[in-house]
PDB file of C-alpha atoms in Angstrom:
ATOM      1  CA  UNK A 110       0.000   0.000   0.000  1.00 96.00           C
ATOM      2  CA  UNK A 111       1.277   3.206  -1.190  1.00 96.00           C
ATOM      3  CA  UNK A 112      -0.136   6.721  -0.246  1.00 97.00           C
ATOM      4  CA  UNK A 113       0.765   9.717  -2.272  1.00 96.00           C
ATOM      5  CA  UNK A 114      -0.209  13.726  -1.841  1.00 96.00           C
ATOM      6  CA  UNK A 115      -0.526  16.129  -4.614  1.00 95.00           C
ATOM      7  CA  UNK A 116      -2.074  19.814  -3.711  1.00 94.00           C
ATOM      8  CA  UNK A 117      -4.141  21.792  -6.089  1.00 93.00           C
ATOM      9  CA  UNK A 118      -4.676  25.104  -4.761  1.00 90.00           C
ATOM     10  CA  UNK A 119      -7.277  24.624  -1.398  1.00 90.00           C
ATOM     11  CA  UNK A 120      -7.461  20.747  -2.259  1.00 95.00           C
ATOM     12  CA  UNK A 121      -5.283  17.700  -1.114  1.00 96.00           C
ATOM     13  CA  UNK A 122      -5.590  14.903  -3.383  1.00 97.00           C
ATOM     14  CA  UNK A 123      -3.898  11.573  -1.752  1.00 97.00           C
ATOM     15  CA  UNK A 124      -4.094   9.066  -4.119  1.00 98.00           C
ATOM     16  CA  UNK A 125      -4.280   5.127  -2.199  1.00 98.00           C
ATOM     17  CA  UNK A 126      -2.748   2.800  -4.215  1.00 97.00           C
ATOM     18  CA  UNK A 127      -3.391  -1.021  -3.186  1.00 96.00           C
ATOM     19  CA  UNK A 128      -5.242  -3.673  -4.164  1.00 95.00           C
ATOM     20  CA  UNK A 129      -7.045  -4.148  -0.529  1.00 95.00           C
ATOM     21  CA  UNK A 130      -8.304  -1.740   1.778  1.00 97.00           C
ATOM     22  CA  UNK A 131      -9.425  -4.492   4.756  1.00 95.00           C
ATOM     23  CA  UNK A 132      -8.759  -5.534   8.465  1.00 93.00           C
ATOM     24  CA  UNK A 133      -5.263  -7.041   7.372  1.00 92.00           C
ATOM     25  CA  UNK A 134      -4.426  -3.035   6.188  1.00 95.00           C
ATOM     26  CA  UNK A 135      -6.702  -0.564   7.595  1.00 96.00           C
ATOM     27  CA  UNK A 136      -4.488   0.111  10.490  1.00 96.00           C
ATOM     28  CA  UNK A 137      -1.287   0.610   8.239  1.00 97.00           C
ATOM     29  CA  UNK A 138      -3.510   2.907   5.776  1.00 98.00           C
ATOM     30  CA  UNK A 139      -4.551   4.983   8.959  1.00 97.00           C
ATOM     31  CA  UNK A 140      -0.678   5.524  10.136  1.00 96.00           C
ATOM     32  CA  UNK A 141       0.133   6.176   5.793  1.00 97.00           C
ATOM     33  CA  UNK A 142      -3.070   8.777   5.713  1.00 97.00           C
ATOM     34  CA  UNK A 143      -1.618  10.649   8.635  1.00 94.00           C
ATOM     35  CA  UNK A 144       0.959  10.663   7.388  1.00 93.00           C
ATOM     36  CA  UNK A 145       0.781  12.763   4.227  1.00 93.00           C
ATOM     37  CA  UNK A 146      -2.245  14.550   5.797  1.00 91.00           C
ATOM     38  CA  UNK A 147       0.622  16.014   8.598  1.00 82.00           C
ATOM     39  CA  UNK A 148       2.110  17.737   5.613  1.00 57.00           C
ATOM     40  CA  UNK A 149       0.253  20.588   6.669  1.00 52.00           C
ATOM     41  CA  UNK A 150      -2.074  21.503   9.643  1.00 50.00           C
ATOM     42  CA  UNK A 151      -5.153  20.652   8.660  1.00 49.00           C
ATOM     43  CA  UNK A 152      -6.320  21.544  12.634  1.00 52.00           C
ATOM     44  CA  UNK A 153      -8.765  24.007  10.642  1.00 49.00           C
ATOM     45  CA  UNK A 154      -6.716  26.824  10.716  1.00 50.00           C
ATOM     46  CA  UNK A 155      -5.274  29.523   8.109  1.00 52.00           C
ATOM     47  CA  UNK A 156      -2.668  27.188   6.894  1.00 68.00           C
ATOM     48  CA  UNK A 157      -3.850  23.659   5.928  1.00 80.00           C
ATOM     49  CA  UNK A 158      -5.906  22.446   3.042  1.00 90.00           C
ATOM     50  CA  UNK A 159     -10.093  22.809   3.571  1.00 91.00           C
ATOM     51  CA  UNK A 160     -10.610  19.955   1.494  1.00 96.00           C
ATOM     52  CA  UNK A 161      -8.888  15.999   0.730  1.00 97.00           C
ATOM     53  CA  UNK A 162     -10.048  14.063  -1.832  1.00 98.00           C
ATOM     54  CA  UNK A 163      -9.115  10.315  -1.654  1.00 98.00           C
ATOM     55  CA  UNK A 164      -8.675   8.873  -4.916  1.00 98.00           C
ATOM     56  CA  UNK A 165      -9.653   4.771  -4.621  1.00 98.00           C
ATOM     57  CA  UNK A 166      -9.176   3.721  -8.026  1.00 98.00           C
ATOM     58  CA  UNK A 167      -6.991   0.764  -7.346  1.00 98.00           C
ATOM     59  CA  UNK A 168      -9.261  -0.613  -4.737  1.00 98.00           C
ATOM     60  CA  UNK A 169     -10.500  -3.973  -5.446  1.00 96.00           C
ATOM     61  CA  UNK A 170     -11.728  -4.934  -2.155  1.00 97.00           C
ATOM     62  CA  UNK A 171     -12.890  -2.738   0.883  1.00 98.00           C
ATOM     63  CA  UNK A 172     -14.540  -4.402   3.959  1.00 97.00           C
ATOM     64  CA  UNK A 173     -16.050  -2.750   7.093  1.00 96.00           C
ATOM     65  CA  UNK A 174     -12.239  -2.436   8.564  1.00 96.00           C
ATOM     66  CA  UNK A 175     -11.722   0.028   5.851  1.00 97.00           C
ATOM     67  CA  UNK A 176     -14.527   1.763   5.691  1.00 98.00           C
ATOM     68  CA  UNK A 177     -13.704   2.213   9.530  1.00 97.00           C
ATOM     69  CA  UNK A 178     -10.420   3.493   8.751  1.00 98.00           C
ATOM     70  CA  UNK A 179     -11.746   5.595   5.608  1.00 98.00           C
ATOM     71  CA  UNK A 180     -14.646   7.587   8.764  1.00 97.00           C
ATOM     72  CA  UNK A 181     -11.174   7.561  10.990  1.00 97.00           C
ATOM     73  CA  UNK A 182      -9.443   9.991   8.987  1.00 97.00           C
ATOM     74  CA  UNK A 183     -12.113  11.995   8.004  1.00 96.00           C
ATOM     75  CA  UNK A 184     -12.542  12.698  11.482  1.00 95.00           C
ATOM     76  CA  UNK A 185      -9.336  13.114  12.603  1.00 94.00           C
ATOM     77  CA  UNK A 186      -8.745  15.747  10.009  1.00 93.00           C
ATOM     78  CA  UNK A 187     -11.298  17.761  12.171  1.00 86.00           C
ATOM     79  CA  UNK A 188     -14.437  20.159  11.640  1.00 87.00           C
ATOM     80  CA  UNK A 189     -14.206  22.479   9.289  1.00 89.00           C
ATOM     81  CA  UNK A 190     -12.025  20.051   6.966  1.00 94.00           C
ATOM     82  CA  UNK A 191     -13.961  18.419   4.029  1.00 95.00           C
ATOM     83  CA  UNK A 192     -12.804  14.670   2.519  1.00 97.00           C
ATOM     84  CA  UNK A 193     -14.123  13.434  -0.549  1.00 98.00           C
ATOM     85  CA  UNK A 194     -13.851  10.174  -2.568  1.00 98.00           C
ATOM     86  CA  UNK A 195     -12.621   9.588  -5.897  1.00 98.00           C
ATOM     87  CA  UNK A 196     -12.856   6.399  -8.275  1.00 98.00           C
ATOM     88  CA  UNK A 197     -14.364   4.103  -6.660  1.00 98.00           C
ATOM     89  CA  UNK A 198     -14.772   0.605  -7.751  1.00 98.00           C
ATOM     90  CA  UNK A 199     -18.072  -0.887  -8.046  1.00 97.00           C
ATOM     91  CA  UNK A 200     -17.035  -3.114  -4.867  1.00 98.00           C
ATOM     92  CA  UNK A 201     -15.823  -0.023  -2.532  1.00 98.00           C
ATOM     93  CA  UNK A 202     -19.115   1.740  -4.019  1.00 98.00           C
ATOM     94  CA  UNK A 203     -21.405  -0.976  -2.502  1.00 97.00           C
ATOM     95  CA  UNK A 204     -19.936  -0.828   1.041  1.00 98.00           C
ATOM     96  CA  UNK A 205     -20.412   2.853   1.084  1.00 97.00           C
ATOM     97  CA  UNK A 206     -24.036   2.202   0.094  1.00 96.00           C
ATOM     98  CA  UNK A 207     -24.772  -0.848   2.314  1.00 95.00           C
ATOM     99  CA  UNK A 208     -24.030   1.095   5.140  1.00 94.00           C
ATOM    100  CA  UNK A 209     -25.070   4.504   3.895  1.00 92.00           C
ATOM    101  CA  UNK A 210     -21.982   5.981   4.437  1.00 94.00           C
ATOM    102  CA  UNK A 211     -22.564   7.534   0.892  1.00 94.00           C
ATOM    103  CA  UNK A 212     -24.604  10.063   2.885  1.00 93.00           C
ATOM    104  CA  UNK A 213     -21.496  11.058   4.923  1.00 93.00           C
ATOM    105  CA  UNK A 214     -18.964  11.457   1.752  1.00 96.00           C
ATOM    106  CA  UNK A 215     -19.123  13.142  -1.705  1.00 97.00           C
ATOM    107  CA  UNK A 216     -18.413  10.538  -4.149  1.00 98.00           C
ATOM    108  CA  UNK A 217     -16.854  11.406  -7.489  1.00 98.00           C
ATOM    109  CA  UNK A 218     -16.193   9.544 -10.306  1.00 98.00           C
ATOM    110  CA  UNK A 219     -12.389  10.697 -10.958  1.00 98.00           C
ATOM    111  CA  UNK A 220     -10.283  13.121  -9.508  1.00 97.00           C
ATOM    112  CA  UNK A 221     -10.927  15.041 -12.551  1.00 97.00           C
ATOM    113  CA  UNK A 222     -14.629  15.584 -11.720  1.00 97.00           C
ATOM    114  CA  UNK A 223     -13.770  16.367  -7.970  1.00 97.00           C
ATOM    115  CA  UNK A 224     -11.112  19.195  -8.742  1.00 96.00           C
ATOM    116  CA  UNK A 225     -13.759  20.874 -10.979  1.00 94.00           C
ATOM    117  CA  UNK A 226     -16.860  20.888  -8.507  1.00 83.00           C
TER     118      UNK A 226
ATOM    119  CA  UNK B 298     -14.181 -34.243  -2.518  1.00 50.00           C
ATOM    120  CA  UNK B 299     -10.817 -33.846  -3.352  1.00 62.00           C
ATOM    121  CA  UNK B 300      -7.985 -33.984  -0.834  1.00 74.00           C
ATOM    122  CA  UNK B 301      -7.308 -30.877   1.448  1.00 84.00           C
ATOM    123  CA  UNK B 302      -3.974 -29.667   0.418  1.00 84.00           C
ATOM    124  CA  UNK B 303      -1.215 -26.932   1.581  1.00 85.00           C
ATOM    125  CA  UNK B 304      -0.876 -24.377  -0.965  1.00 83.00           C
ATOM    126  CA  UNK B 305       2.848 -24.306  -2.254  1.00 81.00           C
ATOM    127  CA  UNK B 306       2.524 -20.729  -1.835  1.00 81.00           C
ATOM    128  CA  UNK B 307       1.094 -20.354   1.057  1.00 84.00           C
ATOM    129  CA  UNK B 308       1.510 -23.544   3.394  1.00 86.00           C
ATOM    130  CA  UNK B 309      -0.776 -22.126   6.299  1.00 91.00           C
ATOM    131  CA  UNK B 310      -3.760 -22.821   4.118  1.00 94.00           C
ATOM    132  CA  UNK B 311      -5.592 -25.939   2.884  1.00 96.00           C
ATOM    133  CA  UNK B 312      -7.424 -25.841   0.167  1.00 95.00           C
ATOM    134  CA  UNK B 313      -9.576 -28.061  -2.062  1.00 95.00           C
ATOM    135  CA  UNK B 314     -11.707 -26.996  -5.052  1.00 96.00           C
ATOM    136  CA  UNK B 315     -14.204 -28.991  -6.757  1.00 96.00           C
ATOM    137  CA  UNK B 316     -15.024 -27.821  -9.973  1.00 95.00           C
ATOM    138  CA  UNK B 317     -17.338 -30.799 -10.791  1.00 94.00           C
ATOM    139  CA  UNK B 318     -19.813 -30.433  -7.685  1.00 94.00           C
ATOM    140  CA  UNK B 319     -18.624 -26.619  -7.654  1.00 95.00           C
ATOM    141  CA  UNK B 320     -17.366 -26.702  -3.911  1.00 97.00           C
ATOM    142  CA  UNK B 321     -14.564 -25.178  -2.058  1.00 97.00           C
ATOM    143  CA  UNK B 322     -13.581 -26.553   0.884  1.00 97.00           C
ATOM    144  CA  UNK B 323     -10.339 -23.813   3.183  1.00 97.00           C
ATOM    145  CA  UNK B 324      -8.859 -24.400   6.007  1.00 97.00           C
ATOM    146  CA  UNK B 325      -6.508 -21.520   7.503  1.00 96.00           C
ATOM    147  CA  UNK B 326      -5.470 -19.840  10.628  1.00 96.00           C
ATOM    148  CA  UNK B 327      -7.497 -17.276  12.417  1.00 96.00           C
ATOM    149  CA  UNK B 328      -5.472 -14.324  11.529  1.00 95.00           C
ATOM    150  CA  UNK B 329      -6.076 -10.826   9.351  1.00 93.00           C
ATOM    151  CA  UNK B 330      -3.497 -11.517   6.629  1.00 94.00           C
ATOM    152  CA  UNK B 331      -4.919 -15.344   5.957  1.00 95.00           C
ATOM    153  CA  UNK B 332      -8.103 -14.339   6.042  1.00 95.00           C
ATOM    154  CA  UNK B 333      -7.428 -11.896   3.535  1.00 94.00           C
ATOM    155  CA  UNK B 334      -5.222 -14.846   1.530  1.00 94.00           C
ATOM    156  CA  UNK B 335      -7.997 -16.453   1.915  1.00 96.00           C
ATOM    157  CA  UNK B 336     -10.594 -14.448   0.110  1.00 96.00           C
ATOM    158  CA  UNK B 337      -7.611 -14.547  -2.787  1.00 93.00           C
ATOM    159  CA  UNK B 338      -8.307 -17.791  -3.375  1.00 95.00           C
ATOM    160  CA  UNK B 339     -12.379 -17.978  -3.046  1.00 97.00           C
ATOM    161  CA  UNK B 340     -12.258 -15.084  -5.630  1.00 96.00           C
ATOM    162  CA  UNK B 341      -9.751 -17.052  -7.747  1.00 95.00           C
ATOM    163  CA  UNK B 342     -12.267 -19.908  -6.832  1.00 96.00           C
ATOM    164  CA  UNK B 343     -15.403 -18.678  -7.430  1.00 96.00           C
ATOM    165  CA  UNK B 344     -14.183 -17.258 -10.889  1.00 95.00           C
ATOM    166  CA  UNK B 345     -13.246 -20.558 -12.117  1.00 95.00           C
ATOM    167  CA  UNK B 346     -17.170 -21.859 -11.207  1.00 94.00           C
ATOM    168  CA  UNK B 347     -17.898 -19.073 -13.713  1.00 93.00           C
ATOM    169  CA  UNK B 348     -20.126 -17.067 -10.511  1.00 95.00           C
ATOM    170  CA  UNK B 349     -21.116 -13.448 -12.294  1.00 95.00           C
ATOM    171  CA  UNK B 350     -18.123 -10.777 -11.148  1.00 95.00           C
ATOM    172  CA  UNK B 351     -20.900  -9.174  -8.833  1.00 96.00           C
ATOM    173  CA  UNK B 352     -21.544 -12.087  -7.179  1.00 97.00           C
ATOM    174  CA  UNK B 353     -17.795 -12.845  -6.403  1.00 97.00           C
ATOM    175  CA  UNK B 354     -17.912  -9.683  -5.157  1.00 97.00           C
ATOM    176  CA  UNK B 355     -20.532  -9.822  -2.671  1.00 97.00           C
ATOM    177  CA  UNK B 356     -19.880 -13.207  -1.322  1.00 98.00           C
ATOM    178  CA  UNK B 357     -15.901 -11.790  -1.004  1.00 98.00           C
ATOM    179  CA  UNK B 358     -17.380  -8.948   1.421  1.00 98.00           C
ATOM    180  CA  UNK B 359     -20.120 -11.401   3.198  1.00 98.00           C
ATOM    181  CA  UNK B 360     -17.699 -14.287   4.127  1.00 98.00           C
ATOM    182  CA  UNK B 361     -14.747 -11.547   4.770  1.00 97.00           C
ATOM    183  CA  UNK B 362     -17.191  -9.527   7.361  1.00 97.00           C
ATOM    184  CA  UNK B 363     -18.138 -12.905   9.263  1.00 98.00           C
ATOM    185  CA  UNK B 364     -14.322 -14.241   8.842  1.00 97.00           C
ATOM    186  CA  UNK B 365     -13.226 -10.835  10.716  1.00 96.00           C
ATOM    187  CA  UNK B 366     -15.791 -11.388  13.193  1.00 95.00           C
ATOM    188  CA  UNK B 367     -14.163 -14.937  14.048  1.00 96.00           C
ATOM    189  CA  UNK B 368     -10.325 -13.604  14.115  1.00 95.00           C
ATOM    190  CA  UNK B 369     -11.684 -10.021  16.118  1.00 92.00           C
ATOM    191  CA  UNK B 370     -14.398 -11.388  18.628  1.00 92.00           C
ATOM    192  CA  UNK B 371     -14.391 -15.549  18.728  1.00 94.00           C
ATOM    193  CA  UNK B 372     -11.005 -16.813  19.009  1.00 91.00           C
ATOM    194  CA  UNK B 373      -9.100 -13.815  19.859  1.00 87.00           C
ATOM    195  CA  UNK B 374      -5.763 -13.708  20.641  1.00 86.00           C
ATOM    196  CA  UNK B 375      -5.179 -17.374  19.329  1.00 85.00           C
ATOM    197  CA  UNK B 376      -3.563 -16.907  16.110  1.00 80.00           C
ATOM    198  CA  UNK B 377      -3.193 -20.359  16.152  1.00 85.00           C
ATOM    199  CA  UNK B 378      -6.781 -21.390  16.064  1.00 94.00           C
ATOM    200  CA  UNK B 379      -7.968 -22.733  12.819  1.00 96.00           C
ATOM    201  CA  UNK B 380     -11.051 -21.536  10.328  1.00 97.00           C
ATOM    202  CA  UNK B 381     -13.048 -24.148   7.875  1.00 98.00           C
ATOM    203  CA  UNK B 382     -14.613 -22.822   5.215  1.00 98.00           C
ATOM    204  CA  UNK B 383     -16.902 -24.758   3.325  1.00 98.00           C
ATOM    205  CA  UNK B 384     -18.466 -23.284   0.136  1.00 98.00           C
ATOM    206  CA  UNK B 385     -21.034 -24.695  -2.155  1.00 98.00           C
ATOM    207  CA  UNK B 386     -22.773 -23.628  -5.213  1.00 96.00           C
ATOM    208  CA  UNK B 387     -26.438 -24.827  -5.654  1.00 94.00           C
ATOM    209  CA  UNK B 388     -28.427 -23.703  -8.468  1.00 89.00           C
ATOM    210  CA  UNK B 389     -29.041 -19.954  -8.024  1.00 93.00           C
ATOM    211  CA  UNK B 390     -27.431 -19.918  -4.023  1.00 96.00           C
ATOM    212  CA  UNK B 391     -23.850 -20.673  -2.761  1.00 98.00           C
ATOM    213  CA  UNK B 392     -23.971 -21.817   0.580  1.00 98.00           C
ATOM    214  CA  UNK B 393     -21.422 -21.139   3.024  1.00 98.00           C
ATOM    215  CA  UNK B 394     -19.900 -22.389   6.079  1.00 98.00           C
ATOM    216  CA  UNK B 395     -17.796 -21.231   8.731  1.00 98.00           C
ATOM    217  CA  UNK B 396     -16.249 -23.218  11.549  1.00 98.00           C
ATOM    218  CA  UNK B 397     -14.308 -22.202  14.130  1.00 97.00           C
ATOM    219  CA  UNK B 398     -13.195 -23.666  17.763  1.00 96.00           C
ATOM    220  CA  UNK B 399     -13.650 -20.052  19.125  1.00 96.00           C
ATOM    221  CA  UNK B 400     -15.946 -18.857  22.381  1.00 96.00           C
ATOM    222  CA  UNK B 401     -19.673 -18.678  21.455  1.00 96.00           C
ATOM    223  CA  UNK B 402     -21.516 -15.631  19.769  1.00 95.00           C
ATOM    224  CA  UNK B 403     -23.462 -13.502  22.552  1.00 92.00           C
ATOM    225  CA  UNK B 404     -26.975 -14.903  22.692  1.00 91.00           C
ATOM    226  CA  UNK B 405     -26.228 -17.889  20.921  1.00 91.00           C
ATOM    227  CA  UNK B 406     -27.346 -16.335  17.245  1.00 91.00           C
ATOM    228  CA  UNK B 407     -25.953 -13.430  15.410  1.00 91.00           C
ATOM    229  CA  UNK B 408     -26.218 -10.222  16.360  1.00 89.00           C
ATOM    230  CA  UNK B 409     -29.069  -8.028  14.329  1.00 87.00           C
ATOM    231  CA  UNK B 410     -26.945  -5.105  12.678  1.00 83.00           C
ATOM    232  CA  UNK B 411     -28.063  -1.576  14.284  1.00 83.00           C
ATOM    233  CA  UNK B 412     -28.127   0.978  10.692  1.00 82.00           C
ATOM    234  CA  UNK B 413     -25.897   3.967  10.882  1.00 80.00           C
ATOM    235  CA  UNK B 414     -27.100   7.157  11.930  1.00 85.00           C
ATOM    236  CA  UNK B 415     -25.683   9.158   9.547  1.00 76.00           C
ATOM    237  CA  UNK B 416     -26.883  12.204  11.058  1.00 85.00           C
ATOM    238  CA  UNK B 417     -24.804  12.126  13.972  1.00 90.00           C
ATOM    239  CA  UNK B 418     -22.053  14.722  14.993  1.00 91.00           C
ATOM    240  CA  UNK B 419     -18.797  13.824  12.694  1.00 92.00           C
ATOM    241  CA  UNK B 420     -16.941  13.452  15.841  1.00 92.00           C
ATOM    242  CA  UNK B 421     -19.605  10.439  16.803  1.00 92.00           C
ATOM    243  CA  UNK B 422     -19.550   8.936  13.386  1.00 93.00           C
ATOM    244  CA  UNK B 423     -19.029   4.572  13.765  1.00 92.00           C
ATOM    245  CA  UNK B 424     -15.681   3.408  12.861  1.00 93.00           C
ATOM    246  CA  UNK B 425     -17.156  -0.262  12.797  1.00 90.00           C
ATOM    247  CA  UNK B 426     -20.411  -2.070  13.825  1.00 89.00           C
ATOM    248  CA  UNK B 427     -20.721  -2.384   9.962  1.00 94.00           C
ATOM    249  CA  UNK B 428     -20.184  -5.954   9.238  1.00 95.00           C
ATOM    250  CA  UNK B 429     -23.493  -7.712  10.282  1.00 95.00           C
ATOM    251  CA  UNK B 430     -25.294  -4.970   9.095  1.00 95.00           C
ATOM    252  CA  UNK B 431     -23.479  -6.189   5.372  1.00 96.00           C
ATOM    253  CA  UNK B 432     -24.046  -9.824   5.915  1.00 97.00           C
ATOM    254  CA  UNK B 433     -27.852  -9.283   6.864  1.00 95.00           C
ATOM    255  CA  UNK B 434     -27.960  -7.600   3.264  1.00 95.00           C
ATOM    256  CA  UNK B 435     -26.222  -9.778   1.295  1.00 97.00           C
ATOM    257  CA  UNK B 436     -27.329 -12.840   2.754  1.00 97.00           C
ATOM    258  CA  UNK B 437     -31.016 -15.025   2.456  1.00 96.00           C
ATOM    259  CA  UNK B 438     -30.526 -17.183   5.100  1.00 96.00           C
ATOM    260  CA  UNK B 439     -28.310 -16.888   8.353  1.00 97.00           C
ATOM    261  CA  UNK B 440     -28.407 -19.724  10.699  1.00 97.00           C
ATOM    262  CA  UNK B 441     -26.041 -20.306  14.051  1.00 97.00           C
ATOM    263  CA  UNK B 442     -25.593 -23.689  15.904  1.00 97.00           C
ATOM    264  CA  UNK B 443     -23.311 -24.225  18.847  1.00 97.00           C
ATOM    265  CA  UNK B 444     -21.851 -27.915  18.103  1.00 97.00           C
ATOM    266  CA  UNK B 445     -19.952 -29.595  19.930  1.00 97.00           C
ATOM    267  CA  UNK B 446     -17.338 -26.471  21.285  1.00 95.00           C
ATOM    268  CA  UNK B 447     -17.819 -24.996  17.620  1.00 97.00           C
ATOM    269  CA  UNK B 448     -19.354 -22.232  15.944  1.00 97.00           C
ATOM    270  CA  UNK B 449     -21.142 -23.293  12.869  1.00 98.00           C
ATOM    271  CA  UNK B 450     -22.288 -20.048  10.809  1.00 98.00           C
ATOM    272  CA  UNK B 451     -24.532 -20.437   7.580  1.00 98.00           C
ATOM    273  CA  UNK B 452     -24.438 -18.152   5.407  1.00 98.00           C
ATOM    274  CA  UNK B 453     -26.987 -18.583   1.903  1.00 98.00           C
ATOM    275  CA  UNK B 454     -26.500 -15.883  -0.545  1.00 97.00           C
ATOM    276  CA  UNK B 455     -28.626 -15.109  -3.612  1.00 96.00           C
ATOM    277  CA  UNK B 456     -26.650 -15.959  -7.165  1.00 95.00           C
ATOM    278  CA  UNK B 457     -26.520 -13.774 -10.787  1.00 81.00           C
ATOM    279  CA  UNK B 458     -27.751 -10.654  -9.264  1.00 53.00           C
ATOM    280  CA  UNK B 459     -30.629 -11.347  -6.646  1.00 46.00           C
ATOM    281  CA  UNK B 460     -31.892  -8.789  -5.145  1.00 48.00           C
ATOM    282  CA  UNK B 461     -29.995  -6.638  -2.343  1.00 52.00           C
ATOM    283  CA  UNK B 462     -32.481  -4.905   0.436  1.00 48.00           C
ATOM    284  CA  UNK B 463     -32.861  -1.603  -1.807  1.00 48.00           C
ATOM    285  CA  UNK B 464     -33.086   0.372   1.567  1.00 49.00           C
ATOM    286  CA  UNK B 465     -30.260  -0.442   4.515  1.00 47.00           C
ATOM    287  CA  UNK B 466     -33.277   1.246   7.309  1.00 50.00           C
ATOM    288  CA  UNK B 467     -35.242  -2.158   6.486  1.00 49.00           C
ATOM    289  CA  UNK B 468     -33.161  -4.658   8.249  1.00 48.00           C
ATOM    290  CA  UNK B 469     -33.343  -7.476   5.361  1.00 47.00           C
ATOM    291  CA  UNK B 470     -35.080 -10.961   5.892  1.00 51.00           C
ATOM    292  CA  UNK B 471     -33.513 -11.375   9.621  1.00 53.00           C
ATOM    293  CA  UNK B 472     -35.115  -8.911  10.976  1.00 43.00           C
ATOM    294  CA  UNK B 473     -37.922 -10.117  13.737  1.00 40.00           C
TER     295      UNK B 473
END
């Protein structure tokens, strides 16, 4: 599992690349996520990003131990801080909907679409 | 039935596929990383029985949510305790079971998923309590035995695109 940041202006995109996003990795991609997302202070204030959007593409697989770990960051980047998702697979798609965790997230079909909305 | 045998690749898990009678029988320790090795090989599995991609799919997350639940709740912290895995395609249904020596699920039958609020303050938002909620969707029939110091969880799930519960507030068919 690799996680990589690239800033556009306000936005943080960190792009997840693995295969599996599931009880065997969620913990690692928690640690990776807080990783790039220390970059900056993203406390809320003056100096951080207001908005992440994770870019899933690569995901094959995503059980509720990601999805956990996916509502983990998004809180621990902290009010005031949006995170939306990018490229999901049809497989990550359904566990968002399942649960309706789709209510929680804005979902985007490519990074594209997200950095123009 | 053929013979159980290690994988060269990875000797922690037996495995035997039957492509005739379309069964798959896995044995493996109760650990994250083999269950996830695991579901590797049911996907691999399931695509040689020629199951529709969505359907690998959803069986993948349904037997990976109640495999978690075995490493996470029943025989934590053996790592050494084993899971079976039995899984059979019938018709339009694959039936699934999983064994494990582990302690007993509270109540004797599985827990009825509680649906996300998704209302609630972003600082209260669930990090898990997910799973059963998942396996009550995908699933048509969910039955628990305690037998003889084992769990014994069957799981039936729908083939070629049954239906899902269109709306995760109505609980599915286990609901009371």
């Amino acid at each position: 599992m690799q996680l990589d940041r690239q800033n556009f202006d306000d936005t943080a995109v960190v792009r997840c690349t693995a295969d599996r996003l599931d009880a065997a990795s969620s913990v690692k991609f928690k640690g990776l996520f807080r990783g790039v997302a220390d970059g900056a202070d993203n406390t809320g204030t003056d100096t951080g990003p207001k908005r992440f959007v994770l870019e899933m593409s690569t995901v094959q697989f995503m059980d509720s131990s990601g999805l956990g770990a996916v509502v983990s960051v998004y809180k621990s980047l902290g009010e005031g801080v949006v995170l939306d998702l990018a490229g999901l697979t049809p497989p990550v798609e359904r566990v968002f909907r399942l649960t309706k965790m789709d209510s929680i997230f804005k979902i985007f079909a490519s990074v594209d679409d997200a950095l123009v909305s | 039935m053929c013979q159980m045998q290690p994988l060269d690749a990875k000797p922690n898990i037996y495995c035997a596929l039957d492509l005739e009678i379309g069964s798959l029988h896995l044995q493996f320790p109760a650990t994250d990383d083999d269950v996830s090795q695991a579901m590797a090989i049911l996907r691999q599995s399931l695509q040689q029985m020629e199951l529709a991609i969505e359907d690998i799919e959803k069986a993948e997350l349904t037997l990976a949510e109640a495999l978690n639940n075995v490493v996470e709740h029943a025989v934590y912290p053996d790592r050494n305790s084993q899971i079976f895995l039995r899984v059979e395609r019938e018709q339009d249904t694959l039936i699934c079971l999983i064994r494990d020596k582990g302690r007993p699920l509270p109540g004797a039958k599985p827990p009825v998923g509680k649906p996300v609020d998704p209302n609630v303050a972003r600082n209260m938002l669930p990090e898990g309590g997910f799973g059963w909620i998942m396996i009550q969707h995908l699933t048509k029939s969910l039955k628990y035995r305690r037998i003889k110091g084992e769990n014994h969880l069957e799981l039936v799930m729908p083939l070629a695109n049954g239906p899902e519960c269109p709306d995760p507030d109505v609980l599915g068919p286990h609901s009371p």
